[in-house]
Amino acid sequence: MSKQRVAVDVGGTFTDVCVFDEDSRTTRVTKVPSTPDDPMRAVLHGVQRSGIDLDNVSLFSHGTTVATNALITRNFRPAAMVTTTGFRDVIEIRDGTKDDLWDAYRDVAPPHIRRRDRFEVTERIDYAGRVVTPLDEDGARRLAALLRKRGTESVAVCFVNSYVNPAHEIRMREILEEELPGVTISTSAEILPEIFEHDRFNTTVANALLGPLVNGYVQRLADELHAAGYSGDLLLLHSGGGSMHPGMVTRYPVRLAASGIAAGAIAARHVASQCGYPNAIGLDMGGTSTDISLVHDGELRVTKEWSVEYGYPIIFPSIEVLTIGAGGGSIAHLDAAGSLRNGPQSAGAAPGPACYGSGGTEPTNSDANLVLNRLGKSLAGGAKVLSPELAEKAVQEAVARPLGLPLDQAASSVLKVANANMADAVRLISIRRGYDPRDFTLVAFGGAGALHGAEVARELGLPTVVVPPNPGVTSALGCLLVDIRHDLSAMFDAVSDSADLDEFENAFASLEAEASARLRHERVSPEDAVLQRMVSMRYLGQWRSLTIKCGQGPDALAKAVELFHEQHEREYSFRRDETPVQIYQLGLTAIGVTPKPTFAAHDASPRPAPIPPTTREVYFEGPGWVETPVYERTALPAGSRMTGPAIIDQLDSTTVVPPDTTAEIDEWLNIRIHLTEA
């Protein structure tokens, strides 16, 4: 039997399964309801429903929201933080900022570990790594006895200057392991050996909190898969756009904190690259939110500082994804001034949009699309029957009547506001970063992305929209396209002009030795290992830094400095070539290249689209109601071309091709919509 590769993406509403057959180079997809109380049940149900024989699976990759949901819901096991005397409140003081600076009544969420669970130990190492006050080992053992009595299951050890000398943290860990066998222990020097204690402490706390939850889930799933016949390693997608084996997940569970959203960005890059577009914007619109990512010159933007909740940063490289409250279930409403708004409130999966007939009464984007006949009367192949009457009632009562608008114009206005919100988010991730969105292609996917993609592109002046073959499960596809990846860092304080190049090289050599050891642990062969050096730099006297790729050789640092000037000009619109550049930190990305699926191309010789099986009246801004052909996507062969307006239905999504556009099915079975006006 042919070998298969399986990817599973767990979302808030659905769990998506993508199966790639290595012989036929074809994919098939399955969607099953998620089980938030135990996500593993949905994963195993999806595998069973897909008819997968795990004996014939060569790779099983998994993107999970377990860590993300745990940080959002704060449903943790008993945990504690141990820190240097006097630094107990670092994670509560934070950096003094607020998400909304001008809202005096809105406070930042409390720390993940309460003050009564944060303990101090006598020790002190100075800024240069010299021991000022030895670790009080007797006090450490008394504290361990207290933690044992309290039933603590995980501990974050965060000493103030451990990044420069981890000796006290290592000894504290040894004492805790002796006194508290089986307890998860994370030390800040191992998790994030960087100077700023606020960032380092919070990242370590998140790692400790997630350990008992993520490790148990990963191990149970791996055991179930092996018992069912899978002989390979379970690969877990992490926030940096790579994957880890379960063994590494037990050490760095915090890396899974943005596992789910990274998969969609990776898939968007793959689709755009396959179509020959080096610059692309990913628009992943689901039921509750829209995730927007940016690809420039074939590379996804990566950020080193992000958070699930404001004020508690996680300092691990993560694919930069901007998430806004705009989805199929986003609720349209009038604000106190009578202006029409859309989201971020959502009807969610329960009760869902009004048209679901499950008790929802407020109008959503799905209701507006149904009122305008852009959606048919059922979803997911008839699994969900929609009620146009309930949708019309919701839009009429909440929008049309208060604003004095006809029903169709009210529904159109709901969608225009949603599209404007998404366009604004695209501007934030593109124009504010120095990129012109008109130089990009929009990759629209997710359950609702293809409904809105063309109108969002028109709002921004983008010339082309690409809709993947299975937009509703494209994120699951992303899980098949990742390599094993680890990110390491070390502090290195020097001015570039006077830096000791031997010391610079030795510091990188130490990181590379650790990276190679990690890849060997994950059974990556030397020929499949790729090490990429990075240097964080800033103008002398600045606080914020930029991370720049760095090569090898005697002139590598000088070239990195020149790239820094160029990147600084792009990000901040100025450069100062005469100002000394300070090296702040060294970074290393270790990649273990995994085999990628190669998809079959089709003959895309131009041909007219087949005669549509049906038509229906659809409302578009401008021409109004237009008799519109409705196609089944499975009946559109490669090379098919059509002129808008058109509706293309399929199991997991609906694509809208508006007037004044053309569409074609390319050799990869993507729909490419060309905006003729743009």
XYZ file of C-alpha atoms in Angstrom:
678
model
C 0.000 0.000 0.000
C 1.124 3.562 -0.677
C 2.537 5.635 2.135
C 0.574 8.574 3.470
C 1.398 11.765 5.344
C -1.150 13.042 7.813
C -1.533 16.545 9.252
C -4.073 17.494 11.899
C -4.942 21.066 12.864
C -7.083 21.525 15.972
C -9.236 24.652 15.906
C -11.787 26.067 18.293
C -14.764 24.780 16.278
C -13.437 22.109 13.936
C -10.486 19.728 13.819
C -9.134 19.422 10.277
C -7.362 16.358 8.903
C -5.294 16.538 5.709
C -4.022 13.288 4.147
C -1.399 13.329 1.388
C -0.841 10.172 -0.677
C 2.823 9.926 -1.668
C 2.192 7.795 -4.775
C -0.718 9.639 -6.389
C 0.410 13.025 -4.963
C -3.182 13.851 -4.103
C -4.755 15.088 -0.887
C -8.028 14.447 0.802
C -9.489 16.296 3.755
C -11.845 15.648 6.643
C -13.455 17.989 9.186
C -14.798 16.822 12.545
C -16.099 18.862 15.504
C -13.431 19.777 18.043
C -13.666 18.480 21.611
C -12.326 21.294 23.830
C -12.530 19.188 27.009
C -10.085 16.684 25.467
C -8.706 17.674 22.026
C -7.193 14.220 21.556
C -10.641 12.696 21.092
C -11.282 14.894 18.043
C -7.835 14.070 16.623
C -8.428 10.335 16.901
C -11.994 10.706 15.597
C -10.698 12.606 12.560
C -8.084 9.932 11.884
C -10.728 7.221 12.121
C -13.224 9.087 9.954
C -10.559 9.685 7.299
C -10.060 5.931 6.965
C -6.345 6.253 7.704
C -4.360 3.063 8.228
C -1.673 4.246 10.633
C 0.535 1.303 9.633
C 1.010 3.063 6.288
C 1.604 6.581 7.619
C 5.169 7.842 7.120
C 4.667 11.178 8.907
C 2.130 12.502 11.396
C 2.240 16.256 12.025
C 0.028 18.115 14.458
C -0.806 21.751 15.127
C -2.531 22.187 18.456
C -4.299 24.903 20.429
C -3.888 23.106 23.773
C -1.189 25.511 24.992
C -2.929 28.613 23.622
C -6.247 27.709 25.228
C -4.571 26.929 28.547
C -3.009 30.411 28.662
C -6.313 32.035 27.689
C -8.475 30.107 30.167
C -5.746 29.986 32.881
C -6.702 26.435 33.665
C -3.372 25.396 35.217
C -2.114 22.766 37.631
C -0.698 23.984 41.004
C 2.485 25.942 40.228
C 5.052 28.114 41.957
C 7.777 30.596 41.111
C 11.124 30.734 42.954
C 13.198 33.882 42.566
C 15.959 35.994 44.088
C 15.095 37.867 47.282
C 13.577 41.208 46.303
C 12.359 40.161 42.835
C 9.130 38.429 43.752
C 6.953 41.045 42.061
C 8.771 41.469 38.717
C 5.996 39.697 36.798
C 3.347 41.823 38.540
C 5.068 45.186 38.088
C 5.651 44.263 34.408
C 6.982 47.152 32.294
C 4.366 49.692 33.357
C 2.531 49.797 30.031
C -1.116 49.073 29.224
C -2.848 47.713 26.157
C -5.076 50.802 26.072
C -3.005 53.644 27.486
C -5.954 56.052 27.792
C -8.442 53.734 29.502
C -7.910 54.411 33.209
C -10.489 51.803 34.196
C -9.105 48.868 32.239
C -6.400 46.984 34.096
C -3.908 44.478 32.738
C -4.771 40.884 33.648
C -3.149 39.574 36.858
C 0.011 37.414 36.665
C -0.367 33.743 35.810
C 1.133 32.803 39.198
C -0.415 34.546 42.196
C 1.766 36.377 44.713
C 1.168 33.783 47.407
C 2.711 31.184 45.074
C 5.840 33.245 44.394
C 8.727 32.582 46.782
C 12.128 34.141 47.428
C 15.484 32.444 48.030
C 18.635 34.130 49.258
C 21.246 34.278 46.462
C 22.868 36.932 44.301
C 25.074 36.984 41.228
C 26.154 40.348 39.864
C 25.965 41.671 36.308
C 29.364 40.173 35.427
C 28.533 36.692 36.700
C 30.413 36.942 40.004
C 28.848 35.308 43.067
C 27.995 38.032 45.584
C 25.797 35.955 47.917
C 25.918 32.130 47.759
C 22.684 30.189 47.341
C 21.088 29.395 50.724
C 20.730 25.654 50.222
C 19.122 25.040 53.615
C 16.498 27.654 52.805
C 16.018 26.073 49.380
C 15.294 22.690 50.974
C 12.846 24.227 53.455
C 11.065 25.851 50.513
C 10.987 22.524 48.669
C 9.307 20.919 51.686
C 6.671 23.662 51.652
C 6.030 23.181 47.930
C 5.673 19.439 48.442
C 3.130 20.041 51.219
C 1.153 22.376 48.934
C 0.986 19.811 46.111
C 2.935 21.925 43.614
C 3.262 20.219 40.213
C 5.496 22.710 38.370
C 8.105 25.287 39.403
C 9.656 28.221 37.524
C 13.131 29.080 38.843
C 13.923 32.706 37.951
C 17.074 34.212 39.473
C 17.868 37.765 38.506
C 21.276 37.472 36.787
C 21.235 33.798 35.881
C 21.554 34.618 32.178
C 25.243 35.441 32.705
C 25.962 32.698 35.283
C 23.379 29.904 35.715
C 25.192 28.122 38.571
C 22.643 29.017 41.270
C 19.659 28.114 39.099
C 21.244 24.781 38.226
C 21.844 24.011 41.910
C 18.314 25.096 42.825
C 16.971 22.782 40.173
C 19.013 19.873 41.525
C 17.659 20.473 45.035
C 14.066 20.630 43.787
C 14.504 17.454 41.748
C 15.833 15.671 44.833
C 13.040 16.890 47.081
C 10.162 16.933 44.555
C 10.479 13.938 42.225
C 8.114 14.085 39.250
C 7.578 17.861 39.431
C 8.135 19.882 36.225
C 10.953 22.404 36.748
C 11.910 25.193 34.319
C 14.936 27.434 34.821
C 15.143 30.829 33.169
C 18.795 30.363 32.126
C 17.814 27.297 30.111
C 14.581 28.649 28.678
C 15.723 32.177 27.781
C 19.309 33.239 28.634
C 18.647 36.952 28.056
C 19.153 40.062 30.159
C 15.678 41.553 30.708
C 14.225 39.799 33.755
C 10.607 40.770 32.969
C 10.722 38.992 29.610
C 12.796 36.086 30.901
C 10.685 35.478 34.007
C 7.372 35.546 32.114
C 8.600 33.176 29.406
C 9.882 30.763 32.056
C 6.627 30.968 34.033
C 4.606 30.153 30.900
C 6.909 27.205 30.177
C 6.479 25.846 33.709
C 2.691 26.264 33.682
C 2.259 24.525 30.333
C 4.568 21.614 31.139
C 2.128 19.362 33.040
C -0.677 20.109 30.542
C 1.134 19.873 27.215
C 3.469 17.020 28.133
C 0.614 14.821 29.255
C -1.425 15.546 26.134
C 1.484 14.955 23.757
C 2.531 11.720 25.422
C -1.021 10.346 25.493
C -1.525 11.137 21.814
C 1.822 9.614 20.841
C 0.980 6.452 22.789
C -2.451 6.175 21.158
C -1.000 6.589 17.669
C 1.713 4.011 18.290
C -0.828 1.570 19.722
C -2.854 1.986 16.508
C 0.139 1.145 14.312
C 2.026 4.398 13.667
C 5.759 3.701 13.942
C 7.164 7.192 13.330
C 7.601 10.242 15.534
C 4.739 12.607 16.268
C 5.806 16.067 15.064
C 4.358 19.085 16.887
C 4.167 22.396 15.042
C 5.528 25.275 17.137
C 5.087 29.033 16.963
C 8.361 29.640 15.101
C 7.089 27.790 12.039
C 8.977 24.551 12.670
C 8.228 21.309 14.445
C 9.514 19.437 17.472
C 9.558 15.825 18.607
C 7.759 15.012 21.883
C 11.109 14.804 23.675
C 11.817 18.486 22.985
C 8.237 19.476 23.762
C 8.751 18.241 27.331
C 11.623 20.762 27.696
C 10.053 23.693 25.846
C 6.237 23.366 25.952
C 5.882 27.167 25.735
C 6.937 26.932 22.100
C 3.492 25.466 21.336
C 1.713 28.583 22.611
C 0.985 29.784 19.048
C 1.101 26.431 17.287
C -2.272 26.687 15.558
C -1.977 30.091 13.864
C 1.517 29.361 12.497
C 0.215 26.564 10.259
C -1.978 28.888 8.191
C 0.886 31.322 7.570
C 3.151 28.486 6.420
C 0.473 27.214 4.056
C -0.055 30.729 2.628
C 3.677 30.999 1.858
C 3.634 27.595 0.146
C 0.601 28.413 -2.000
C 2.050 31.777 -3.052
C 5.463 30.295 -3.834
C 3.903 27.506 -5.866
C 2.071 30.132 -7.928
C 5.244 32.172 -8.460
C 4.439 35.033 -6.073
C 7.366 35.869 -3.735
C 5.295 38.531 -1.960
C 1.998 37.475 -0.426
C -0.427 38.342 2.355
C -2.235 35.452 4.024
C -5.886 36.076 4.964
C -7.084 33.183 7.146
C -10.699 34.003 8.016
C -12.501 31.517 10.217
C -15.657 31.603 12.274
C -14.425 33.900 15.035
C -11.267 35.658 13.896
C -9.013 36.460 10.952
C -5.277 35.763 11.053
C -3.157 37.902 8.726
C 0.454 37.082 7.831
C 2.981 38.592 5.439
C 5.495 36.905 3.114
C 8.226 39.065 1.553
C 10.772 37.633 -0.882
C 9.581 34.146 0.061
C 10.180 34.673 3.803
C 7.571 34.957 6.533
C 7.981 37.820 8.977
C 9.064 36.620 12.401
C 8.752 38.474 15.708
C 10.676 37.759 18.900
C 8.207 39.307 21.339
C 4.564 38.352 21.465
C 1.956 37.392 24.009
C -1.302 35.550 24.435
C -2.366 38.116 27.059
C -1.014 41.656 27.062
C 1.668 42.297 29.674
C 3.062 38.769 29.783
C 5.495 38.440 26.867
C 6.789 35.183 25.445
C 10.235 35.789 23.990
C 10.602 32.998 21.485
C 10.675 33.600 17.735
C 7.169 33.334 16.334
C 5.716 33.859 12.891
C 4.210 37.333 12.975
C 0.460 36.927 12.643
C -2.005 39.737 13.300
C -5.313 38.451 14.636
C -8.499 40.528 14.632
C -12.072 39.765 15.624
C -13.476 39.356 12.125
C -14.977 36.014 11.174
C -18.095 34.450 9.789
C -19.670 34.679 13.232
C -18.626 38.286 13.980
C -21.642 40.280 15.149
C -22.756 43.498 13.441
C -24.101 46.135 15.843
C -24.610 49.856 16.296
C -22.409 51.666 18.791
C -23.546 54.365 21.227
C -23.249 56.991 18.488
C -25.363 54.952 16.062
C -22.454 53.926 13.824
C -22.339 50.467 12.310
C -19.648 48.195 13.791
C -18.566 44.648 13.054
C -17.006 42.458 15.761
C -14.933 41.724 17.695
C -17.869 40.087 19.470
C -18.719 36.746 17.909
C -21.670 34.381 17.970
C -19.122 31.548 18.125
C -20.057 27.944 17.504
C -22.914 28.084 20.025
C -25.416 29.526 19.429
C -23.754 30.613 16.172
C -25.148 32.980 13.520
C -28.889 33.558 13.428
C -29.195 31.587 10.172
C -28.017 28.414 11.961
C -31.337 28.274 13.777
C -29.608 27.356 17.045
C -30.827 30.274 19.109
C -28.675 33.110 17.808
C -30.560 36.343 17.115
C -27.839 38.898 16.339
C -26.738 39.492 12.719
C -23.334 38.185 11.686
C -21.246 38.203 8.530
C -22.650 34.782 7.660
C -26.181 36.132 7.947
C -25.314 39.099 5.714
C -23.766 36.808 3.094
C -26.873 34.630 3.168
C -29.199 37.650 2.799
C -27.214 38.695 -0.286
C -27.393 35.118 -1.664
C -23.610 34.778 -1.660
C -24.028 31.742 0.560
C -26.295 28.884 -0.395
C -28.847 27.364 1.934
C -26.508 24.718 3.354
C -22.897 24.277 4.444
C -20.455 21.358 4.569
C -22.308 19.325 1.976
C -25.669 19.696 3.683
C -24.441 18.997 7.215
C -25.610 22.464 8.265
C -28.903 23.818 6.824
C -29.218 27.610 6.841
C -32.373 29.674 7.288
C -32.614 32.774 5.044
C -35.683 33.914 6.983
C -33.822 34.030 10.317
C -30.879 35.802 8.680
C -33.155 38.434 7.138
C -34.931 38.984 10.452
C -31.646 39.516 12.322
C -30.267 41.992 9.779
C -33.583 43.808 9.462
C -34.093 44.349 13.196
C -30.516 45.194 14.222
C -29.226 47.100 11.178
C -31.723 47.914 8.417
C -34.550 49.349 10.525
C -32.394 51.487 12.900
C -30.411 52.927 9.974
C -33.397 53.326 7.652
C -31.804 51.173 4.943
C -33.272 48.585 2.579
C -32.448 45.046 3.692
C -29.951 44.366 0.903
C -28.059 47.619 1.450
C -27.939 46.949 5.193
C -26.451 43.492 4.623
C -23.975 44.906 2.128
C -22.965 47.557 4.673
C -22.288 44.854 7.256
C -19.844 43.185 4.876
C -18.250 46.497 3.863
C -17.416 47.244 7.507
C -15.988 43.728 7.994
C -13.888 44.067 4.832
C -12.645 47.491 5.940
C -11.585 46.041 9.302
C -9.574 43.335 7.574
C -8.060 45.823 5.123
C -6.973 48.010 8.051
C -5.298 44.997 9.654
C -3.447 44.256 6.407
C -2.216 47.870 6.381
C -0.893 47.440 9.917
C 1.205 44.424 8.973
C 2.341 45.831 5.607
C 2.433 49.642 5.325
C 3.595 50.074 8.931
C 6.443 47.687 8.175
C 7.482 49.613 5.068
C 5.762 47.395 2.472
C 3.342 48.524 -0.218
C 0.413 46.046 -0.208
C -0.099 46.633 -3.939
C 3.115 44.661 -4.495
C 1.563 41.587 -2.877
C -0.856 38.815 -3.758
C -3.652 37.949 -1.340
C -3.959 34.260 -0.387
C -7.501 33.897 0.994
C -8.457 30.786 2.929
C -10.222 29.584 6.036
C -13.929 28.827 6.046
C -14.877 32.450 5.180
C -11.727 33.848 3.537
C -12.816 33.076 -0.027
C -16.135 34.869 0.541
C -14.401 38.150 1.367
C -10.990 37.890 -0.296
C -11.719 39.706 -3.554
C -13.422 42.651 -1.829
C -10.583 43.014 0.693
C -8.087 42.970 -2.182
C -10.093 45.642 -4.007
C -10.072 47.803 -0.881
C -6.269 47.591 -0.789
C -5.538 47.735 -4.505
C -4.082 44.225 -4.652
C -4.145 42.842 -8.206
C -4.645 39.124 -7.539
C -6.334 36.806 -5.047
C -5.393 33.126 -4.768
C -7.865 30.691 -3.200
C -6.288 27.270 -2.428
C -8.030 24.041 -3.475
C -9.332 23.343 0.055
C -9.485 26.758 1.737
C -11.308 25.506 4.818
C -8.501 23.097 5.747
C -5.497 24.954 4.357
C -4.029 25.413 7.848
C -3.845 21.639 8.226
C -1.887 21.519 4.975
C 0.655 23.857 6.565
C 1.483 21.182 9.135
C 2.835 18.987 6.300
C 5.226 21.678 5.099
C 7.366 22.374 8.163
C 10.876 21.377 9.121
C 12.213 20.558 12.571
C 13.406 23.868 13.999
C 15.063 25.182 17.150
C 15.959 28.760 18.062
C 18.845 29.500 20.432
C 20.248 32.785 21.711
C 23.078 34.233 23.812
C 23.902 37.730 25.054
C 26.867 39.448 23.363
C 27.478 43.092 24.238
C 29.928 44.843 21.893
C 30.204 47.695 19.397
C 30.578 46.277 15.896
C 33.634 48.354 14.944
C 35.633 47.190 17.974
C 34.154 43.715 18.564
C 36.580 40.850 19.167
C 35.939 38.668 16.099
C 37.443 35.582 17.758
C 35.127 35.986 20.745
C 32.244 36.612 18.325
C 33.030 33.403 16.443
C 33.494 31.352 19.633
C 30.104 32.470 20.924
C 28.431 31.280 17.730
C 30.412 28.013 17.849
C 29.002 27.329 21.324
C 25.451 27.900 20.081
C 26.054 25.682 17.064
C 27.315 22.858 19.276
C 24.109 23.018 21.350
C 21.965 23.213 18.203
C 23.696 20.204 16.637
C 23.128 18.228 19.830
C 19.412 19.020 19.733
C 19.105 17.954 16.099
C 20.972 14.717 16.803
C 18.558 14.076 19.671
C 15.734 14.352 17.143
C 17.556 11.982 14.776
C 18.303 14.581 12.108
C 21.201 13.488 9.891
C 24.085 15.978 9.432
C 23.313 16.422 5.720
C 19.768 17.532 6.595
C 20.885 20.058 9.230
C 20.949 23.784 8.402
C 22.264 26.401 10.854
C 21.412 30.071 10.285
C 23.176 32.762 12.308
C 21.366 35.921 13.437
C 22.614 39.076 15.167
C 20.417 41.517 17.113
C 21.729 45.062 16.646
C 20.808 48.635 17.522
C 22.297 52.077 17.171
C 24.401 52.851 20.229
C 22.108 54.420 22.824
C 18.917 52.855 21.464
C 16.817 50.337 23.362
C 14.952 48.496 20.584
C 16.974 46.218 18.344
C 16.587 44.581 14.922
C 17.525 40.981 14.195
C 19.670 40.575 11.076
C 20.860 37.462 9.249
C 24.602 36.904 9.545
C 26.852 34.732 7.426
C 30.259 33.278 8.208
C 33.765 34.491 7.493
C 35.886 37.519 8.409
C 33.580 40.048 6.700
C 30.294 38.528 7.930
C 29.826 41.067 10.719
C 30.479 44.052 8.430
C 27.889 42.765 5.938
C 25.383 42.274 8.772
C 25.908 45.894 9.864
C 25.132 47.121 6.345
C 21.971 44.994 6.289
C 21.045 46.513 9.661
C 21.218 50.040 8.223
C 19.000 48.988 5.292
C 16.458 47.230 7.536
C 16.385 50.163 9.963
C 15.572 52.514 7.103
C 12.773 50.206 5.948
C 11.281 49.857 9.448
C 11.747 53.415 10.741
C 12.310 55.535 7.592
C 15.811 56.689 8.550
C 19.366 55.378 8.886
C 22.512 56.731 10.581
C 25.544 55.207 8.933
C 27.893 57.370 11.014
C 26.444 56.146 14.353
C 28.161 53.145 15.996
C 26.125 49.932 15.854
C 25.902 47.917 19.059
C 25.646 44.121 19.020
C 23.095 43.121 21.626
C 22.488 39.415 21.149
C 23.427 36.434 19.002
C 20.833 34.010 17.715
C 20.931 30.722 15.891
C 18.175 28.931 14.006
C 18.772 25.193 13.691
C 16.697 23.479 10.994
C 16.360 19.784 10.353
C 15.037 19.535 6.806
C 12.188 17.037 6.441
C 10.901 15.619 3.134
C 8.115 17.752 1.681
C 5.155 16.481 -0.311
C 5.265 17.216 -4.033
C 1.833 17.942 -5.412
C 0.728 16.865 -8.861
C 0.396 19.598 -11.499
C -2.437 19.547 -14.004
C -2.754 20.655 -17.596
C -3.923 24.259 -17.328
C -4.518 24.939 -21.024
C -7.042 27.808 -21.192
C -10.625 26.716 -21.703
C -14.043 28.190 -20.944
C -15.566 27.126 -17.660
C -18.179 24.401 -18.050
C -21.827 25.379 -18.084
C -22.869 26.076 -14.468
C -25.456 23.674 -13.056
C -27.513 26.536 -11.629
C -27.761 30.316 -11.226
C -29.165 32.601 -8.555
C -29.711 36.299 -7.911
C -26.749 37.687 -5.924
C -26.348 41.228 -4.608
C -23.125 43.172 -5.288
C -22.301 46.745 -4.375
C -22.842 48.849 -7.520
C -24.877 46.765 -9.955
C -27.202 45.475 -7.233
C -28.925 42.142 -7.820
C -27.321 40.172 -10.655
C -28.188 36.755 -12.089
C -25.013 34.855 -11.161
C -23.766 31.425 -12.244
C -23.075 28.983 -9.408
C -20.329 26.401 -10.012
C -19.289 23.292 -8.144
C -15.568 23.549 -7.626
C -14.966 19.839 -8.169
C -16.425 20.265 -11.682
C -13.939 23.004 -12.659
C -10.862 21.483 -14.331
C -7.491 23.201 -14.487
C -7.448 25.939 -17.136
C -11.112 26.880 -16.643
C -11.699 30.613 -17.028
C -14.679 32.785 -16.214
C -15.694 36.402 -15.860
C -17.337 37.658 -12.703
C -19.769 37.633 -11.160
C -19.695 33.970 -10.167
C -20.131 31.831 -7.068
C -18.019 28.691 -6.598
C -19.291 26.247 -3.979
C -17.397 23.382 -2.350
C -17.566 21.270 0.787
C -15.451 23.481 3.052
C -15.955 27.000 1.657
C -17.617 29.306 -0.880
C -15.692 31.586 -3.235
C -17.157 34.864 -4.470
C -15.915 36.176 -7.834
C -17.321 39.736 -7.970
C -18.152 41.769 -11.094
C -15.229 43.448 -12.865
C -12.946 40.498 -12.129
C -11.830 37.392 -13.970
C -10.993 33.995 -12.498
C -9.035 30.964 -13.627
C -8.195 27.530 -12.240
C -4.413 27.122 -12.358
C -2.296 23.976 -12.685
C -2.364 23.463 -8.890
C -6.183 23.782 -8.850
C -6.042 27.139 -7.064
C -8.586 29.773 -8.044
C -6.794 32.931 -9.156
C -9.045 35.983 -9.160
C -7.681 38.969 -11.104
C -9.078 42.383 -10.256
C -9.186 44.120 -13.611
C -9.707 47.563 -12.061
C -6.546 47.163 -9.954
